[in-house]
Every structure is written in structure tokens, then in C-alpha cells.
CSV table of C-alpha atoms and ligand atoms in Angstrom, one decimal:
chain,number,residue,atom,x,y,z
D,1,UNK,CA,0.0,0.0,0.0
D,2,UNK,CA,2.9,2.3,0.8
D,3,UNK,CA,4.2,1.8,-2.7
D,4,UNK,CA,1.0,2.9,-4.4
D,5,UNK,CA,1.3,6.2,-2.7
D,6,UNK,CA,4.6,6.9,-4.5
D,7,UNK,CA,8.3,6.7,-3.7
D,8,UNK,CA,8.4,9.3,-1.0
D,9,UNK,CA,5.8,7.6,1.1
D,10,UNK,CA,7.6,4.3,0.6
D,11,UNK,CA,10.9,5.7,1.9
D,12,UNK,CA,9.1,7.5,4.6
D,13,UNK,CA,7.8,4.2,5.9
D,14,UNK,CA,11.2,2.5,5.5
D,15,UNK,CA,12.9,5.2,7.5
D,16,UNK,CA,10.3,5.2,10.3
D,17,UNK,CA,10.7,1.4,10.6
D,18,UNK,CA,14.5,1.9,10.8
D,19,UNK,CA,14.0,4.5,13.5
D,20,UNK,CA,11.7,2.2,15.4
D,21,UNK,CA,14.2,-0.5,15.3
D,22,UNK,CA,16.8,1.9,16.5
D,23,UNK,CA,14.7,3.1,19.4
D,24,UNK,CA,14.0,-0.6,20.4
D,25,UNK,CA,17.7,-1.5,20.2
D,26,UNK,CA,18.6,1.4,22.4
D,27,UNK,CA,15.9,0.6,24.9
D,28,UNK,CA,16.9,-3.1,25.1
D,29,UNK,CA,20.5,-2.2,25.7
D,30,UNK,CA,19.4,0.1,28.5
D,31,UNK,CA,17.1,-2.6,29.9
D,32,UNK,CA,20.0,-5.0,30.0
D,33,UNK,CA,21.6,-2.7,32.5
D,34,UNK,CA,18.5,-1.7,34.4
D,35,UNK,CA,19.0,-4.4,37.0
D,36,UNK,CA,22.5,-3.5,38.0
D,37,UNK,CA,21.6,0.2,37.8
D,38,UNK,CA,18.9,-0.4,40.4
D,39,UNK,CA,16.2,1.0,38.0
D,40,UNK,CA,13.7,-1.8,38.4
D,41,UNK,CA,11.0,-1.7,41.1
D,42,UNK,CA,8.1,-3.8,42.2
D,43,UNK,CA,4.8,-2.1,42.6
D,44,UNK,CA,2.0,-3.8,44.6
D,45,UNK,CA,-1.7,-3.9,43.8
D,46,UNK,CA,-4.1,-5.2,46.5
D,47,UNK,CA,-6.6,-8.0,45.8
D,48,UNK,CA,-9.7,-8.0,47.9
D,49,UNK,CA,-12.6,-10.2,48.9
D,50,UNK,CA,-15.5,-8.6,47.0
D,51,UNK,CA,-18.0,-9.1,49.8
D,52,UNK,CA,-16.0,-8.1,52.8
D,53,UNK,CA,-13.3,-5.9,51.3
D,54,UNK,CA,-10.7,-7.8,53.2
D,55,UNK,CA,-7.2,-8.1,51.6
D,56,UNK,CA,-6.7,-11.6,50.1
D,57,UNK,CA,-3.5,-11.0,48.2
D,58,UNK,CA,-1.2,-8.6,46.5
D,59,UNK,CA,0.1,-8.7,42.9
D,60,UNK,CA,3.6,-7.5,42.2
D,61,UNK,CA,3.8,-5.6,39.0
D,62,UNK,CA,7.2,-4.5,37.7
D,63,UNK,CA,8.2,-0.9,36.9
D,64,UNK,CA,11.3,0.6,35.3
D,65,UNK,CA,12.5,3.9,36.5
D,66,UNK,CA,14.0,4.9,33.1
D,67,UNK,CA,16.7,7.6,33.4
D,68,UNK,CA,15.1,9.7,30.6
D,69,UNK,CA,11.6,8.5,30.1
D,70,UNK,CA,10.6,8.3,33.8
D,71,UNK,CA,8.5,5.5,35.2
D,72,UNK,CA,7.6,2.8,32.7
D,73,UNK,CA,4.9,0.3,33.4
D,74,UNK,CA,5.4,-3.4,32.6
D,75,UNK,CA,3.3,-3.2,29.4
D,76,UNK,CA,5.9,-0.8,28.0
D,77,UNK,CA,8.9,-3.1,28.2
D,78,UNK,CA,8.1,-6.7,29.1
D,79,UNK,CA,7.5,-7.7,25.5
D,80,UNK,CA,10.8,-6.2,24.5
D,81,UNK,CA,12.5,-8.1,27.3
D,82,UNK,CA,10.9,-11.3,26.0
D,83,UNK,CA,12.0,-10.6,22.4
D,84,UNK,CA,15.6,-9.8,23.4
D,85,UNK,CA,16.1,-12.6,25.8
D,86,UNK,CA,16.4,-10.3,28.8
D,87,UNK,CA,13.3,-11.7,30.5
D,88,UNK,CA,15.0,-14.5,32.4
D,89,UNK,CA,17.3,-12.1,34.3
D,90,UNK,CA,14.3,-9.9,35.1
D,91,UNK,CA,12.2,-12.9,36.2
D,92,UNK,CA,15.0,-14.0,38.6
D,93,UNK,CA,15.2,-10.5,40.0
D,94,UNK,CA,11.4,-10.4,40.4
D,95,UNK,CA,11.4,-13.7,42.1
D,96,UNK,CA,14.1,-12.7,44.6
D,97,UNK,CA,12.6,-9.3,45.4
D,98,UNK,CA,9.1,-10.8,45.7
D,99,UNK,CA,10.1,-13.6,48.0
D,100,UNK,CA,12.1,-11.2,50.2
D,101,UNK,CA,9.1,-8.9,50.5
D,102,UNK,CA,6.7,-11.7,51.2
D,103,UNK,CA,8.9,-12.9,54.0
D,104,UNK,CA,8.8,-9.5,55.6
D,105,UNK,CA,5.0,-9.4,55.3
D,106,UNK,CA,4.5,-12.9,56.5
D,107,UNK,CA,6.6,-12.1,59.6
D,108,UNK,CA,4.2,-9.2,60.2
D,109,UNK,CA,1.2,-11.6,60.1
D,110,UNK,CA,0.1,-11.4,56.5
D,111,UNK,CA,-1.5,-14.7,55.5
D,112,UNK,CA,-2.6,-13.8,52.0
D,113,UNK,CA,-0.8,-14.4,48.7
D,114,UNK,CA,1.8,-12.5,46.9
D,115,UNK,CA,1.4,-13.1,43.2
D,116,UNK,CA,4.2,-12.9,40.7
D,117,UNK,CA,3.8,-12.8,37.0
D,118,UNK,CA,5.9,-15.3,35.1
D,119,UNK,CA,6.6,-15.3,31.4
D,120,UNK,CA,6.2,-18.3,29.1
D,121,UNK,CA,9.8,-17.6,27.9
D,122,UNK,CA,11.0,-18.4,31.4
D,123,UNK,CA,10.8,-22.0,30.6
D,124,UNK,CA,13.1,-21.7,27.7
D,125,UNK,CA,16.1,-20.7,29.8
D,126,UNK,CA,18.0,-22.7,32.3
D,127,UNK,CA,16.0,-24.3,35.0
D,128,UNK,CA,13.3,-22.0,36.2
D,129,UNK,CA,11.8,-24.5,38.6
D,130,UNK,CA,15.1,-24.7,40.5
D,131,UNK,CA,15.3,-20.9,40.6
D,132,UNK,CA,11.9,-20.8,42.3
D,133,UNK,CA,12.8,-23.6,44.6
D,134,UNK,CA,16.0,-21.9,45.6
D,135,UNK,CA,14.4,-18.5,46.2
D,136,UNK,CA,11.8,-20.2,48.4
D,137,UNK,CA,14.5,-21.8,50.5
D,138,UNK,CA,16.8,-18.7,50.6
D,139,UNK,CA,14.0,-16.3,51.6
D,140,UNK,CA,12.4,-18.6,54.2
D,141,UNK,CA,8.9,-17.8,53.1
D,142,UNK,CA,5.9,-20.1,53.7
D,143,UNK,CA,5.4,-21.2,50.1
D,144,UNK,CA,1.6,-21.2,50.7
D,145,UNK,CA,1.8,-17.5,50.3
D,146,UNK,CA,3.5,-17.5,47.0
D,147,UNK,CA,1.3,-17.5,43.9
D,148,UNK,CA,2.5,-17.6,40.3
D,149,UNK,CA,0.5,-16.1,37.5
D,150,UNK,CA,0.8,-17.3,33.9
D,151,UNK,CA,-1.5,-16.2,31.1
D,152,UNK,CA,-3.9,-18.6,29.5
D,153,UNK,CA,-2.3,-18.1,26.1
D,154,UNK,CA,1.2,-19.0,27.4
D,155,UNK,CA,-0.2,-22.3,28.8
D,156,UNK,CA,-1.8,-23.3,25.5
D,157,UNK,CA,1.5,-22.6,23.7
D,158,UNK,CA,3.5,-25.1,25.7
D,159,UNK,CA,0.9,-27.2,27.4
D,160,UNK,CA,3.0,-30.3,28.1
D,161,UNK,CA,6.0,-28.5,29.5
D,162,UNK,CA,3.8,-26.3,31.6
D,163,UNK,CA,1.7,-29.1,33.0
D,164,UNK,CA,4.9,-30.8,34.2
D,165,UNK,CA,6.1,-27.5,35.8
D,166,UNK,CA,2.8,-26.9,37.5
D,167,UNK,CA,2.9,-30.4,39.1
D,168,UNK,CA,6.3,-29.7,40.5
D,169,UNK,CA,5.3,-26.3,41.8
D,170,UNK,CA,2.3,-27.8,43.5
D,171,UNK,CA,4.6,-30.2,45.3
D,172,UNK,CA,6.5,-27.2,46.6
D,173,UNK,CA,3.3,-25.8,48.0
D,174,UNK,CA,3.0,-22.8,45.6
D,175,UNK,CA,-0.3,-21.6,44.2
D,176,UNK,CA,-1.0,-21.2,40.5
D,177,UNK,CA,-3.3,-18.6,38.9
D,178,UNK,CA,-4.3,-18.3,35.2
D,179,UNK,CA,-3.9,-14.7,34.1
D,180,UNK,CA,-6.0,-12.9,31.4
D,181,UNK,CA,-8.5,-15.8,31.4
D,182,UNK,CA,-11.1,-15.7,28.7
D,183,UNK,CA,-8.9,-14.2,26.0
D,184,UNK,CA,-7.4,-17.4,24.8
D,185,UNK,CA,-9.1,-20.3,23.1
D,186,UNK,CA,-8.7,-22.9,25.9
D,187,UNK,CA,-11.7,-24.5,27.4
D,188,UNK,CA,-12.2,-24.9,31.1
D,189,UNK,CA,-12.8,-28.6,30.5
D,190,UNK,CA,-9.3,-28.8,29.1
D,191,UNK,CA,-7.8,-26.7,31.8
D,192,UNK,CA,-9.2,-28.9,34.5
D,193,UNK,CA,-6.4,-31.3,33.9
D,194,UNK,CA,-3.9,-28.7,35.1
D,195,UNK,CA,-3.3,-28.3,38.8
D,196,UNK,CA,-4.5,-24.7,39.1
D,197,UNK,CA,-6.0,-22.8,42.0
D,198,UNK,CA,-7.3,-19.6,40.6
D,199,UNK,CA,-8.7,-17.9,37.4
D,200,UNK,CA,-8.2,-14.2,36.8
D,201,UNK,CA,-10.9,-12.9,34.5
D,202,UNK,CA,-9.3,-10.6,32.0
D,203,UNK,CA,-10.0,-6.9,32.4
D,204,UNK,CA,-11.3,-6.6,28.8
D,205,UNK,CA,-14.5,-8.4,29.9
D,206,UNK,CA,-14.9,-6.5,33.1
D,207,UNK,CA,-14.5,-3.1,31.5
D,208,UNK,CA,-17.9,-3.2,29.6
D,209,UNK,CA,-19.7,-5.8,31.6
D,210,UNK,CA,-22.2,-3.2,32.9
D,211,UNK,CA,-23.2,-2.3,29.3
D,212,UNK,CA,-22.4,-5.3,27.3
D,213,UNK,CA,-24.6,-8.3,28.0
D,214,UNK,CA,-22.3,-10.7,26.2
D,215,UNK,CA,-19.4,-9.8,28.4
D,216,UNK,CA,-21.4,-10.3,31.6
D,217,UNK,CA,-22.8,-13.6,30.2
D,218,UNK,CA,-19.2,-14.8,29.6
D,219,UNK,CA,-18.1,-13.8,33.0
D,220,UNK,CA,-21.1,-15.7,34.5
D,221,UNK,CA,-20.2,-18.8,32.5
D,222,UNK,CA,-16.6,-18.6,33.7
D,223,UNK,CA,-17.6,-18.2,37.3
D,224,UNK,CA,-20.1,-21.1,37.2
D,225,UNK,CA,-17.6,-23.5,35.6
D,226,UNK,CA,-14.8,-22.5,37.9
D,227,UNK,CA,-17.0,-23.2,40.9
D,228,UNK,CA,-17.6,-26.7,39.5
D,229,UNK,CA,-13.8,-27.2,39.4
D,230,UNK,CA,-13.3,-25.7,42.9
D,231,UNK,CA,-11.3,-22.7,41.6
D,232,UNK,CA,-11.2,-19.3,43.1
D,233,UNK,CA,-12.2,-16.5,40.7
D,234,UNK,CA,-10.8,-13.0,40.7
D,235,UNK,CA,-11.8,-10.2,38.3
D,236,UNK,CA,-9.2,-7.8,37.1
D,237,UNK,CA,-9.6,-4.2,36.1
D,238,UNK,CA,-12.5,-3.3,38.3
D,239,UNK,CA,-12.8,0.5,38.0
D,240,UNK,CA,-16.5,1.1,38.8
D,241,UNK,CA,-18.7,0.2,41.7
D,242,UNK,CA,-21.2,-1.1,39.1
D,243,UNK,CA,-18.6,-3.7,38.1
D,244,UNK,CA,-18.1,-4.7,41.7
D,245,UNK,CA,-21.8,-5.1,42.5
D,246,UNK,CA,-22.5,-7.1,39.3
D,247,UNK,CA,-19.5,-9.3,40.0
D,248,UNK,CA,-20.9,-10.0,43.5
D,249,UNK,CA,-24.2,-10.9,42.0
D,250,UNK,CA,-22.6,-13.3,39.6
D,251,UNK,CA,-20.8,-15.0,42.5
D,252,UNK,CA,-17.2,-13.8,41.8
D,253,UNK,CA,-15.0,-14.2,44.9
D,254,UNK,CA,-12.3,-11.6,44.6
D,255,UNK,CA,-11.5,-8.4,42.8
D,256,UNK,CA,-8.6,-6.2,41.8
D,257,UNK,CA,-8.6,-2.8,40.1
D,258,UNK,CA,-8.4,1.0,40.4
D,259,UNK,CA,-11.7,1.0,42.3
D,260,UNK,CA,-9.8,-0.5,45.3
D,261,UNK,CA,-6.2,0.6,44.6
D,262,UNK,CA,-3.8,1.2,41.8
D,263,UNK,CA,-0.5,-0.7,41.7
D,264,UNK,CA,1.5,1.2,44.4
D,265,UNK,CA,5.1,1.6,45.5
D,266,UNK,CA,6.0,-0.4,48.6
D,267,UNK,CA,5.7,2.6,51.0
D,268,UNK,CA,2.3,3.5,49.7
D,269,UNK,CA,0.8,0.0,49.9
D,270,UNK,CA,2.1,-0.3,53.4
D,271,UNK,CA,0.6,3.1,54.3
D,272,UNK,CA,-2.7,1.9,52.9
D,273,UNK,CA,-2.4,-1.3,54.9
D,274,UNK,CA,-2.1,0.8,58.1
D,275,UNK,CA,-5.5,2.4,57.5
D,276,UNK,CA,-7.1,-0.8,56.4
D,277,UNK,CA,-5.5,-3.2,58.9
D,278,UNK,CA,-4.1,-5.4,56.2
D,279,UNK,CA,-1.1,-6.6,58.2
D,280,UNK,CA,1.5,-5.5,55.6
D,281,UNK,CA,2.7,-2.7,57.7
M,301,C2E,P1,-1.4,-8.4,34.2
M,301,C2E,O1,-0.7,-9.3,35.0
M,301,C2E,O2,-2.7,-8.9,33.6
M,301,C2E,O3,-1.6,-7.1,35.0
M,301,C2E,C1,-2.7,-6.2,34.9
M,301,C2E,C2,-2.3,-4.9,34.3
M,301,C2E,O4,-3.5,-4.1,34.4
M,301,C2E,C3,-1.2,-4.1,35.0
M,301,C2E,O5,-0.5,-3.4,34.0
M,301,C2E,C4,-1.9,-3.2,35.9
M,301,C2E,O6,-1.2,-2.1,36.3
M,301,C2E,C5,-3.2,-2.9,35.1
M,301,C2E,N1,-4.3,-2.6,35.9
M,301,C2E,C6,-4.6,-3.0,37.2
M,301,C2E,N2,-5.9,-2.6,37.6
M,301,C2E,C7,-6.4,-1.9,36.5
M,301,C2E,C8,-7.6,-1.2,36.3
M,301,C2E,O7,-8.5,-1.1,37.2
M,301,C2E,N3,-7.8,-0.6,35.1
M,301,C2E,C9,-6.8,-0.7,34.1
M,301,C2E,N4,-7.1,-0.1,33.0
M,301,C2E,N5,-5.6,-1.3,34.3
M,301,C2E,C10,-5.4,-1.9,35.5
M,301,C2E,P2,1.1,-3.4,33.9
M,301,C2E,O8,1.6,-3.2,35.3
M,301,C2E,O9,1.5,-2.5,32.8
M,301,C2E,O10,1.4,-4.9,33.5
M,301,C2E,C11,1.1,-5.3,32.2
M,301,C2E,C12,1.4,-6.8,32.0
M,301,C2E,O11,2.8,-7.0,32.1
M,301,C2E,C13,0.8,-7.7,33.2
M,301,C2E,O12,-0.5,-8.0,32.9
M,301,C2E,C14,1.8,-8.9,33.1
M,301,C2E,O13,1.4,-9.8,32.1
M,301,C2E,C15,3.1,-8.2,32.7
M,301,C2E,N6,3.9,-8.1,33.9
M,301,C2E,C16,3.8,-7.2,34.9
M,301,C2E,N7,4.8,-7.3,35.9
M,301,C2E,C17,5.5,-8.4,35.4
M,301,C2E,C18,6.7,-9.1,35.9
M,301,C2E,O14,7.2,-8.8,37.0
M,301,C2E,N8,7.2,-10.1,35.2
M,301,C2E,C19,6.6,-10.5,34.0
M,301,C2E,N9,7.1,-11.6,33.3
M,301,C2E,N10,5.5,-9.9,33.5
M,301,C2E,C20,5.0,-8.9,34.2
M,302,MG,MG1,-1.0,-10.7,36.4
M,303,MG,MG1,-4.2,-10.0,33.6
M,304,MG,MG1,-2.2,-8.8,30.7
């Protein structure tokens, strides 16, 4: 299509593609050094019991304090890290930081879960299972409080390898949640063969559930089936009180979203804990 518009347009596109590649290269080189430069940080987003408002867990979401661009959220660099083979170092860092923080909170009486996101690419490098096992031992956490989130799509891509990993993780006592559930093409009847504990309903369905009947119908189906399999259901991306009340009506257990709290730096989530008696402070 660019060609039809004449040569100038064509070279314009080519140039901008080159520029894009250049920007990506620069960013990936910077990202490689972000760990040693101390530029990575975990933010924490509370997960609550929809009925009581009690804290059930916290999800760790990575942020990059970029020297020029400021605070970048995970969606702005995780894909790049996966493409460039940097994700494994980042995942190890997240695992270590997360376990250390969970230990502090468990010592203060926190009995919920800390959820860490893991990338499908983590299974391609070294021995990720052993990394997890080692961090659990090193940090001294009760593994019952550690939850790992993996997206539905990632599971479907490498079902056999991931089934094996999940079985091993369950033996360690770790919990497993399926992230972004509903966006992939898996069926719950297939997923029931996996040793999972929790489904996270993707925020895309929550967003319009108060106006789009097909979204709320889908959520209702997920919740009913999950109940049959004895899985906990949490909805992501709850921004409106309408979302929350509808989700309660549909029987959803837990929720997470801006309505309750944004992902927060450590100090802020501990301050919020103080007011809410969440036992993180
Ligand atoms: P996710 O695990 O599904 O996380 C939910 C994303 O939605 C987060 O974006 C969060 O900040 C955002 N969010 C939470 N509540 C709301 C809400 O009410 N409304 C809206 N509009 N958004 C909300 P974030 O932090 O940019 O993360 C994006 C994705 O990057 C995550 O999706 C996860 O797949 C990945 N990710 C985040 N941290 C890590 C990490 O430490 N390691 C790996 N491998 N991936 C990570
Ligand atoms: Mg997640
Ligand atoms: Mg998600
Ligand atoms: Mg996502």
C-alpha cells in the first residue's frame, strides 16, 4: 500500500521502521543494564474479597525507572525483554525481590498471597523451577503465600512442559493462577487437567460488563464453571462500583482494580495497609 502512494511515502515508511528498530535497540541495551543500575522496582496492587473488602492478596507488577523516560509500566517493556532474551534475568530479579518482601509481610502476620507474573519464555532458559525452589528456601517464606500467574495463552502454547512444571510447583506448595482468562481459546474442561488454584478474568470483559450483556454472560459462565472445578475466581480491572456489584451478583470471589487501589510503590501500599489493617505494615 505504501508503494502505491509513491516513492516518497515508501521511503518515509522504511525510514520510520528503521527509526523504530533503533529506538527498540537502544531501549533493550538500557534494559539489560537496568537491574545492575537499580532501576527496576516492584509495585504492589491489592486484591480484595469482593463481599467483605478484606485483603486476600497482593500482585507484584514490575516498573522501570527509566533515566530519561521516567516511570515505565510493565506493558511498555516486558514484551521487549521477552523478544531480546532479557526476561529471564528480570524474572529472577522479580522472584528474589518478591520472596524477600513476602517474607517481611509474613513475619508481620500477612496470611494472603503475593502473586508474581511469570513469562512463558522463562521455561526456555536454564532451570526456572530450580530458581523458584532456591528462592523459596533462601528467603524462608511459607510457600503457601506464593502465587505464580501465567497467562492462558502462554499455557496453551507449551501445554506439556507447563503441565509438568505446575505439578512440580504444587509439590513445593506454591499456588497457580491463570492470568487474562477468557482471551485465549482454551476450554475450562481442558484446563481442569492442570493443577491450578485460581482464574483471573481478563479486564477486557470487566470493562464493559455493565453495558455489554455478552461480556457479563461470559463472566457468569466462567464463574459457574470455575465453581464446578473448585477454583477461586478473581476479576481484574475493576474500575467502577457497578462492576463490583455485578460481579458479586454473579458470585465472583475476589477483585482487583483501580476502584480498590492502583499498583503502588512499597511505601504507599504499606501506608494503605495501616489504614485498612491489612497486616502488611
Ligand atoms: P497483568 O498481570 O494482567 O496485570 C494487569 C495490568 O493491568 C497491569 O498493567 C496493571 O497495572 C493494570 N491494571 C490494574 N488494575 C487496573 C484497572 O482497574 N484498570 C486498568 N485499565 N488497568 C489496570 P502493567 O503493570 O503495565 O502490566 C502489564 C502486564 O505485564 C501484566 O499484565 C503482566 O502480564 C506483565 N507483567 C507485569 N509485571 C511483570 C513481571 O514482574 N514479570 C513478567 N514476566 N510480566 C509482568
Ligand atoms: Mg498478572
Ligand atoms: Mg491480567
Ligand atoms: Mg495482561
